[in-house]
Coordinates of N, CA, C and O in Angstrom, one line a residue:
M170 N -24.3 -14.3 23.7 CA -24.2 -14.4 22.3 C -23.0 -15.3 21.9 O -21.9 -14.9 22.1
T171 N -23.2 -16.1 20.8 CA -21.9 -17.0 20.1 C -21.5 -16.6 18.8 O -22.4 -16.2 18.1
V172 N -20.1 -16.2 18.8 CA -19.5 -15.8 17.5 C -19.2 -16.8 16.9 O -18.3 -17.7 17.3
P173 N -19.5 -17.0 15.5 CA -19.0 -17.9 14.4 C -17.5 -17.9 14.5 O -17.3 -16.8 14.2
A174 N -16.8 -19.1 14.4 CA -15.3 -19.1 14.3 C -14.9 -18.6 12.8 O -13.8 -18.1 12.4
A175 N -16.0 -19.0 11.6 CA -15.2 -18.6 10.2 C -16.6 -18.7 9.4 O -17.6 -18.9 9.9
P176 N -16.6 -18.2 8.4 CA -17.9 -17.9 7.5 C -18.3 -19.2 7.5 O -17.9 -20.3 7.4
L177 N -19.8 -19.4 7.2 CA -20.7 -20.7 7.0 C -20.3 -21.1 5.3 O -20.5 -20.2 4.6
P178 N -20.0 -22.6 5.5 CA -19.7 -22.8 4.1 C -21.1 -22.7 3.0 O -22.2 -22.8 3.4
G179 N -20.9 -22.2 1.9 CA -22.0 -21.9 0.9 C -23.0 -20.7 1.2 O -23.9 -20.6 0.6
R180 N -22.4 -19.9 1.6 CA -23.0 -18.6 2.2 C -22.0 -17.3 2.1 O -20.9 -17.5 2.3
P181 N -22.6 -16.3 1.4 CA -21.5 -14.9 1.6 C -21.3 -14.6 2.9 O -21.9 -14.6 3.7
T182 N -20.0 -14.3 2.9 CA -19.6 -13.5 4.1 C -19.5 -12.0 4.0 O -19.1 -11.4 3.0
P183 N -20.6 -11.5 5.0 CA -20.5 -10.0 5.4 C -19.2 -9.4 5.2 O -18.3 -9.4 6.3
A184 N -18.9 -8.3 4.8 CA -17.4 -7.9 4.9 C -17.4 -6.1 4.7 O -18.7 -5.7 4.0
V185 N -16.6 -5.2 4.9 CA -16.6 -3.7 4.9 C -15.3 -3.3 4.5 O -14.7 -4.1 4.5
G186 N -15.4 -2.2 4.1 CA -14.1 -1.3 3.2 C -14.3 0.2 3.4 O -15.8 0.3 3.7
A187 N -13.2 0.7 3.9 CA -13.3 2.3 4.3 C -12.4 2.8 3.2 O -11.4 2.7 3.1
V188 N -12.9 3.6 2.2 CA -12.5 4.3 1.4 C -12.0 5.8 1.8 O -13.2 6.4 1.8
C189 N -11.0 6.0 2.7 CA -10.6 6.9 3.3 C -9.8 8.1 2.5 O -8.8 7.6 2.1
F190 N -10.1 9.3 2.8 CA -9.3 10.3 1.9 C -8.9 11.5 2.9 O -9.6 11.8 4.1
K191 N -7.8 11.8 2.5 CA -7.0 12.9 2.9 C -6.6 14.0 1.9 O -5.6 13.6 1.3
G192 N -7.5 14.9 1.6 CA -7.3 15.8 0.8 C -7.8 14.9 -0.2 O -8.7 14.6 -0.3
E193 N -6.7 15.2 -1.3 CA -7.1 14.1 -2.9 C -6.7 12.9 -2.7 O -7.2 11.8 -3.4
D194 N -5.7 12.5 -1.6 CA -5.1 11.1 -1.3 C -6.2 10.2 -0.9 O -6.9 10.6 0.1
V195 N -5.9 8.9 -1.3 CA -6.7 7.9 -1.0 C -5.7 6.9 -0.2 O -4.8 6.9 -0.5
L196 N -6.3 6.2 1.0 CA -5.7 5.3 2.0 C -5.8 3.8 1.2 O -6.8 3.3 1.3
L197 N -4.5 3.4 0.9 CA -4.7 1.9 0.4 C -3.7 1.1 1.2 O -2.7 1.5 1.8
I198 N -4.0 -0.2 1.1 CA -3.1 -1.0 1.8 C -2.7 -2.1 0.9 O -3.2 -2.4 0.0
R199 N -1.6 -3.1 1.2 CA -1.2 -4.3 0.5 C -1.7 -5.3 1.4 O -1.4 -5.3 2.4
R200 N -2.3 -6.3 0.7 CA -3.1 -7.5 1.5 C -1.9 -8.0 2.1 O -0.7 -8.5 1.1
G201 N -1.9 -8.6 3.4 CA -0.8 -9.3 3.6 C -0.9 -11.0 3.9 O -0.4 -11.7 4.2
T202 N -2.4 -11.3 3.8 CA -2.7 -12.6 3.8 C -3.8 -13.0 2.7 O -4.6 -11.9 2.0
P203 N -3.9 -14.3 2.3 CA -5.0 -14.7 1.2 C -6.4 -14.3 1.8 O -6.4 -14.4 2.8
P204 N -7.6 -14.0 0.9 CA -7.2 -13.8 -0.8 C -6.4 -12.9 -1.1 O -6.3 -11.7 -0.2
L205 N -5.7 -12.8 -2.2 CA -5.3 -11.5 -2.6 C -4.1 -11.0 -2.1 O -3.9 -9.8 -2.0
A206 N -3.0 -11.7 -1.2 CA -2.1 -11.2 -0.7 C -1.3 -10.8 -1.7 O -0.9 -10.9 -2.7
G207 N -0.8 -9.5 -1.3 CA 0.3 -8.6 -2.0 C -0.5 -7.7 -2.9 O 0.1 -6.5 -3.7
D208 N -1.6 -7.6 -3.1 CA -2.4 -7.0 -3.9 C -2.8 -5.7 -3.1 O -3.0 -5.6 -2.1
W209 N -3.2 -4.8 -3.8 CA -3.5 -3.4 -3.3 C -5.1 -3.2 -3.1 O -5.7 -4.0 -4.0
S210 N -5.5 -2.9 -2.0 CA -6.7 -2.7 -1.7 C -7.1 -1.6 -0.9 O -6.4 -0.7 -0.3
I211 N -8.4 -1.4 -0.7 CA -9.2 -0.4 0.2 C -9.0 -1.4 1.9 O -9.3 -2.5 1.7
P212 N -8.6 -0.5 2.7 CA -8.7 -1.3 4.0 C -10.0 -1.9 4.4 O -11.2 -1.2 4.0
G213 N -10.4 -3.1 5.1 CA -11.6 -3.4 5.2 C -11.5 -5.1 5.7 O -10.3 -5.4 5.7
G214 N -12.4 -5.7 6.1 CA -12.5 -6.9 6.5 C -14.1 -7.6 7.0 O -15.0 -6.8 6.6
R215 N -14.0 -8.7 7.5 CA -15.2 -9.2 7.9 C -16.1 -8.2 9.1 O -15.1 -7.7 9.8
I216 N -17.2 -8.3 8.9 CA -18.0 -7.9 10.1 C -18.1 -8.7 11.0 O -18.2 -10.4 10.7
E217 N -18.0 -8.4 12.6 CA -18.2 -9.3 13.4 C -19.4 -9.8 13.7 O -20.5 -8.7 13.6
F218 N -19.8 -10.7 14.5 CA -21.2 -11.2 14.9 C -21.8 -10.2 15.6 O -21.3 -9.9 16.6
G219 N -22.9 -9.3 15.2 CA -23.5 -8.6 16.2 C -23.2 -7.2 16.1 O -23.3 -6.3 16.7
E220 N -22.1 -6.9 15.1 CA -21.2 -5.5 15.1 C -22.1 -5.0 13.9 O -22.3 -5.2 12.7
R221 N -22.5 -3.5 14.0 CA -23.0 -2.9 12.7 C -21.7 -2.5 11.6 O -20.6 -2.3 12.0
T222 N -22.3 -2.3 10.3 CA -21.4 -2.1 9.4 C -20.5 -1.3 9.7 O -19.4 -1.2 9.1
E223 N -21.3 0.0 10.0 CA -20.3 1.5 10.2 C -19.2 1.1 11.3 O -18.2 1.5 11.1
A224 N -19.5 0.5 12.4 CA -18.5 0.1 13.5 C -17.4 -0.7 12.5 O -16.4 -0.6 13.0
A225 N -17.9 -1.6 11.9 CA -16.8 -2.3 11.4 C -15.9 -1.7 10.7 O -14.9 -2.0 10.4
A226 N -16.6 -1.0 9.7 CA -15.7 -0.1 8.8 C -14.6 0.5 9.5 O -13.4 0.7 9.0
L227 N -14.8 1.5 10.5 CA -14.1 2.2 11.2 C -13.2 1.2 12.2 O -11.7 1.5 12.1
R228 N -13.8 0.1 12.7 CA -12.7 -0.9 13.4 C -11.3 -1.5 12.2 O -10.5 -1.3 12.9
E229 N -12.1 -2.0 11.3 CA -10.8 -2.4 10.2 C -10.0 -1.2 9.9 O -9.0 -1.6 9.6
L230 N -10.4 -0.1 9.7 CA -9.6 0.9 9.0 C -8.5 1.5 10.2 O -7.4 1.2 9.9
M231 N -9.0 1.2 11.7 CA -8.0 1.4 12.8 C -7.0 0.3 12.7 O -6.0 0.3 12.9
E232 N -7.3 -0.8 12.6 CA -7.0 -2.3 12.7 C -6.1 -2.2 11.7 O -4.9 -2.9 12.1
E233 N -6.2 -2.1 10.4 CA -5.1 -2.3 9.5 C -4.4 -1.1 9.1 O -3.5 -1.4 8.5
T234 N -4.8 -0.1 9.5 CA -3.8 1.2 9.3 C -3.3 2.1 10.5 O -2.7 3.3 10.1
G235 N -4.0 2.1 11.5 CA -4.1 3.1 12.6 C -4.7 4.5 12.5 O -4.3 5.1 13.2
V236 N -5.3 4.6 11.2 CA -6.0 5.8 10.8 C -7.5 5.7 11.5 O -8.3 4.5 11.5
T237 N -7.9 7.0 12.1 CA -9.1 7.1 12.5 C -9.9 8.1 11.3 O -9.3 9.0 10.9
A238 N -11.3 8.1 11.0 CA -11.9 8.8 10.1 C -13.4 8.7 10.7 O -14.2 8.4 11.3
R239 N -13.9 9.9 9.7 CA -15.5 10.1 10.0 C -15.8 9.4 8.6 O -15.7 10.2 7.6
L240 N -17.1 8.6 8.9 CA -17.8 7.9 7.7 C -18.6 9.1 7.0 O -19.2 9.6 7.7
I241 N -18.7 9.3 5.8 CA -19.4 10.2 5.1 C -20.6 9.5 4.8 O -22.0 9.9 4.5
G242 N -20.6 8.0 4.3 CA -21.8 7.5 3.8 C -21.6 6.1 2.8 O -20.2 5.8 2.8
L243 N -22.5 5.3 2.7 CA -22.3 4.0 2.1 C -22.0 4.3 0.7 O -23.0 5.1 0.0
V244 N -21.0 4.1 -0.1 CA -20.9 4.3 -1.6 C -21.5 3.1 -2.4 O -22.1 3.3 -3.3
D245 N -21.3 1.9 -1.9 CA -22.3 0.7 -2.6 C -21.9 -0.7 -2.0 O -21.4 -0.5 -1.1
V246 N -22.8 -1.6 -2.4 CA -22.8 -3.0 -1.8 C -21.9 -3.5 -3.2 O -22.6 -3.9 -4.2
V247 N -20.9 -4.3 -3.0 CA -20.4 -5.2 -4.1 C -20.4 -6.7 -3.7 O -19.9 -7.2 -2.7
D248 N -20.6 -7.5 -4.7 CA -20.1 -9.0 -4.5 C -18.9 -9.2 -4.8 O -18.6 -9.1 -6.0
A249 N -17.9 -9.9 -4.2 CA -16.5 -10.2 -4.5 C -16.6 -12.1 -4.8 O -17.0 -12.2 -3.3
I250 N -16.6 -12.4 -5.8 CA -16.9 -13.8 -5.9 C -15.5 -14.5 -6.4 O -15.0 -13.9 -7.5
F251 N -14.9 -15.5 -5.6 CA -13.6 -16.0 -6.2 C -13.9 -17.8 -6.5 O -14.7 -18.1 -6.0
T252 N -13.4 -18.0 -7.6 CA -13.6 -19.1 -8.0 C -12.2 -20.0 -8.3 O -11.1 -19.3 -8.7
S253 N -12.5 -21.3 -8.5 CA -11.2 -22.0 -8.6 C -11.0 -22.1 -9.9 O -11.5 -22.0 -10.7
R254 N -9.4 -21.8 -10.1 CA -9.1 -21.9 -11.3 C -9.3 -23.2 -12.0 O -9.5 -23.0 -13.2
A255 N -8.9 -24.4 -11.3 CA -9.2 -25.5 -12.2 C -10.6 -26.0 -12.4 O -11.0 -26.5 -13.4
S256 N -11.6 -25.8 -11.5 CA -12.9 -26.3 -11.8 C -13.9 -25.0 -12.1 O -14.9 -25.6 -12.6
G257 N -13.4 -24.1 -11.8 CA -14.4 -23.1 -11.9 C -15.6 -22.8 -10.9 O -16.6 -21.8 -10.8
D258 N -15.6 -23.5 -9.9 CA -16.4 -23.6 -8.7 C -16.2 -22.5 -7.9 O -15.1 -22.0 -7.8
V259 N -17.4 -21.9 -7.2 CA -17.2 -20.5 -6.5 C -16.5 -21.1 -5.2 O -16.7 -22.3 -4.4
T260 N -15.4 -20.7 -4.6 CA -14.8 -20.9 -3.3 C -14.9 -19.6 -2.4 O -14.8 -20.5 -0.8
R261 N -15.2 -18.8 -2.6 CA -15.4 -17.7 -1.5 C -16.1 -16.8 -2.4 O -16.3 -16.4 -3.3
H262 N -17.3 -16.1 -1.2 CA -18.2 -14.7 -1.8 C -18.1 -14.1 -0.7 O -18.6 -14.3 0.6
Y263 N -17.9 -13.0 -0.6 CA -17.8 -11.8 -0.1 C -18.6 -10.6 -0.4 O -18.7 -10.2 -1.8
L264 N -19.7 -10.2 0.6 CA -20.4 -9.1 0.3 C -20.0 -7.9 1.0 O -20.1 -7.9 2.2
L265 N -19.6 -7.2 0.2 CA -18.7 -5.8 0.7 C -19.5 -4.6 0.8 O -19.9 -4.0 -0.2
F266 N -19.5 -4.1 2.0 CA -20.3 -2.6 2.2 C -19.4 -1.8 2.3 O -18.2 -1.8 3.0
D267 N -19.0 -1.0 1.2 CA -18.0 0.0 1.1 C -18.5 1.8 1.2 O -19.4 1.9 1.1
F268 N -17.7 2.1 2.5 CA -18.2 3.3 2.9 C -17.0 4.3 2.4 O -15.7 4.2 2.4
A269 N -17.8 5.6 2.3 CA -16.8 6.7 2.2 C -16.5 7.4 3.4 O -16.9 7.5 4.0
A270 N -15.1 7.9 3.6 CA -14.5 8.3 5.0 C -13.7 9.2 4.6 O -13.1 9.6 3.6
V271 N -13.5 10.3 5.7 CA -12.6 11.2 5.9 C -11.5 11.3 7.1 O -11.9 11.0 8.0
W272 N -10.3 11.3 6.7 CA -9.4 11.2 7.6 C -9.6 12.2 8.9 O -9.9 13.2 8.7
L273 N -9.5 11.7 9.9 CA -9.3 12.6 11.2 C -8.0 12.7 12.0 O -7.6 13.9 12.2
S274 N -7.4 11.5 11.9 CA -6.0 11.2 12.7 C -5.2 10.0 12.6 O -6.1 9.1 11.9
G275 N -4.1 10.3 12.8 CA -3.1 8.9 12.6 C -2.4 9.0 11.4 O -2.8 9.6 10.2
D276 N -1.3 8.5 11.2 CA -0.4 8.0 10.3 C -0.4 6.8 9.7 O -0.4 5.7 10.7
P277 N -0.5 6.2 8.4 CA -0.8 4.9 8.2 C 0.4 3.9 8.4 O 1.5 4.1 8.2
V278 N 0.0 2.8 9.2 CA 0.9 2.0 9.9 C 0.4 0.7 9.6 O -0.7 0.6 9.9
A279 N 0.8 -0.3 8.7 CA 0.1 -1.7 8.4 C 0.1 -2.5 9.5 O 1.0 -2.4 10.4
G280 N -1.1 -2.9 10.0 CA -1.6 -3.7 11.1 C -2.4 -4.9 10.7 O -2.7 -5.2 9.3
D281 N -2.7 -5.8 11.5 CA -3.7 -6.7 11.2 C -3.3 -7.5 9.9 O -2.1 -8.0 9.9
D282 N -4.0 -7.5 9.0 CA -3.7 -8.7 7.9 C -3.2 -7.7 6.6 O -2.9 -8.3 5.6
A283 N -2.8 -6.5 7.0 CA -2.4 -5.6 5.8 C -0.5 -5.6 6.0 O -0.2 -5.7 7.3
S284 N 0.1 -5.8 5.1 CA 1.5 -5.8 5.0 C 2.1 -4.2 4.8 O 3.3 -4.2 4.9
H285 N 1.2 -3.5 4.2 CA 1.6 -2.0 3.9 C 0.4 -1.3 4.0 O -0.5 -1.4 3.7
A286 N 0.5 0.0 4.3 CA -0.6 0.9 4.1 C 0.0 2.3 3.8 O 1.4 2.9 4.5
E287 N -0.4 3.2 3.1 CA -0.1 4.6 2.6 C -1.0 5.1 1.9 O -2.0 5.1 1.4
W288 N -0.8 6.7 1.9 CA -1.7 7.4 1.2 C -1.4 7.5 -0.4 O 0.0 7.6 -0.6
V289 N -2.0 7.4 -1.3 CA -1.7 7.5 -2.8 C -2.4 8.3 -3.3 O -3.8 8.8 -3.1
S290 N -1.5 9.4 -4.2 CA -2.0 10.3 -4.9 C -2.9 10.0 -6.2 O -3.1 8.8 -6.4
P291 N -3.9 10.6 -6.7 CA -4.5 10.4 -7.7 C -4.0 10.2 -8.8 O -4.3 9.1 -9.6
E292 N -2.8 10.9 -9.1 CA -2.0 10.5 -9.9 C -1.5 9.0 -10.1 O -1.3 8.5 -10.7
R293 N -0.7 8.7 -8.8 CA 0.1 7.4 -8.5 C -1.4 6.3 -8.6 O -1.0 5.2 -9.1
L294 N -2.2 6.8 -8.0 CA -3.6 5.6 -8.3 C -3.9 4.9 -9.6 O -3.8 4.0 -9.6
A295 N -3.6 6.0 -10.4 CA -4.0 5.6 -12.0 C -2.9 4.3 -12.3 O -3.4 4.0 -13.1
A296 N -1.8 4.5 -12.0 CA -0.8 3.5 -12.1 C -0.5 2.3 -11.1 O -0.1 1.4 -11.9
I297 N -1.5 2.5 -10.2 CA -1.4 1.0 -9.4 C -2.5 0.0 -10.1 O -3.7 0.4 -10.5
A298 N -2.1 -1.4 -10.2 CA -2.7 -2.3 -10.5 C -3.9 -2.5 -9.6 O -3.7 -2.9 -8.4
L299 N -5.2 -2.4 -9.8 CA -6.2 -2.5 -8.6 C -7.5 -3.5 -9.6 O -7.8 -3.1 -10.8
W300 N -8.1 -4.2 -8.8 CA -9.3 -4.7 -9.4 C -10.3 -3.5 -10.1 O -10.6 -2.5 -9.2
E301 N -11.0 -3.7 -11.1 CA -11.8 -2.5 -11.6 C -12.8 -1.8 -10.7 O -13.2 -0.8 -10.8
E302 N -13.5 -3.2 -9.9 CA -14.5 -2.5 -9.0 C -14.1 -2.0 -7.8 O -14.7 -0.8 -7.5
T303 N -12.6 -2.3 -7.4 CA -12.1 -1.4 -6.3 C -12.0 0.2 -7.1 O -12.4 1.3 -6.3
R304 N -11.3 0.2 -8.1 CA -11.4 1.4 -8.8 C -12.5 2.4 -8.7 O -12.7 3.7 -8.6
R305 N -13.7 1.6 -9.5 CA -15.0 2.5 -9.3 C -15.1 2.9 -8.0 O -15.9 3.9 -8.1
I306 N -15.3 2.0 -6.8 CA -15.9 2.4 -5.6 C -14.8 3.7 -5.3 O -15.4 4.3 -4.5
I307 N -13.5 3.6 -5.2 CA -12.8 4.8 -4.9 C -13.4 6.0 -5.6 O -13.5 7.0 -5.0
E308 N -13.4 5.9 -7.1 CA -13.8 7.2 -7.7 C -15.7 7.7 -7.3 O -15.5 8.8 -7.0
A309 N -16.3 6.4 -7.0 CA -17.6 7.1 -6.4 C -17.5 7.8 -5.0 O -18.3 8.6 -4.7
A310 N -16.5 7.2 -4.0 CA -16.4 7.8 -2.8 C -15.5 9.1 -2.9 O -16.0 10.0 -2.2
R311 N -14.9 9.4 -3.6 CA -14.2 10.6 -3.8 C -15.2 11.5 -4.4 O -15.2 13.0 -3.8
A312 N -16.3 11.2 -5.0 CA -17.1 12.2 -5.8 C -18.2 12.6 -4.4 O -18.8 13.6 -4.1
M313 N -18.2 11.7 -3.6 CA -19.2 11.8 -2.5 C -18.5 12.8 -1.4 O -19.0 13.8 -0.9
V314 N -17.2 12.6 -1.2 CA -16.4 13.5 -0.2 C -16.3 14.9 -1.2 O -16.3 15.9 -0.3
S315 N -16.1 15.2 -2.1 CA -16.0 16.1 -2.9 C -17.3 17.1 -2.8 O -17.4 18.3 -3.1
A316 N -18.3 16.3 -2.9 CA -19.7 16.9 -2.8 C -19.8 17.8 -1.3 O -21.2 18.3 -1.2
L317 N -19.0 17.6 -0.5 CA -19.4 17.9 0.8 C -19.1 19.3 1.0 O -18.3 20.0 0.4

């Protein structure tokens, strides 16, 4: 099996996110690398060639935060499309498979391409600058976890 070294130009890159809860708190990271370095996000990243989406979500969660979790289900699939400020041309397109998860073990420690990882309370979450789509996914995941 051959693993592509990078996303194919002109095609969306499949990626995952894990919206992990410990009680009411959600696990967030600050991105350490572009795109969006320094921005708050849910843990996640590219799906590796031959890897199932669920396995990728749990792997990315562990790599970026040191936390293990149980997946509850798929929250949604989101298009993250980045454009050039100068030309308006599409520069990157990620197809994000976002999963709801419940914490099992581990304390958040930033790893891989995260510069910071921590549990964030609902009150604090309201004050953090987030992409509106990320906020929507977190609230949809919270509803899934609360229904358990």
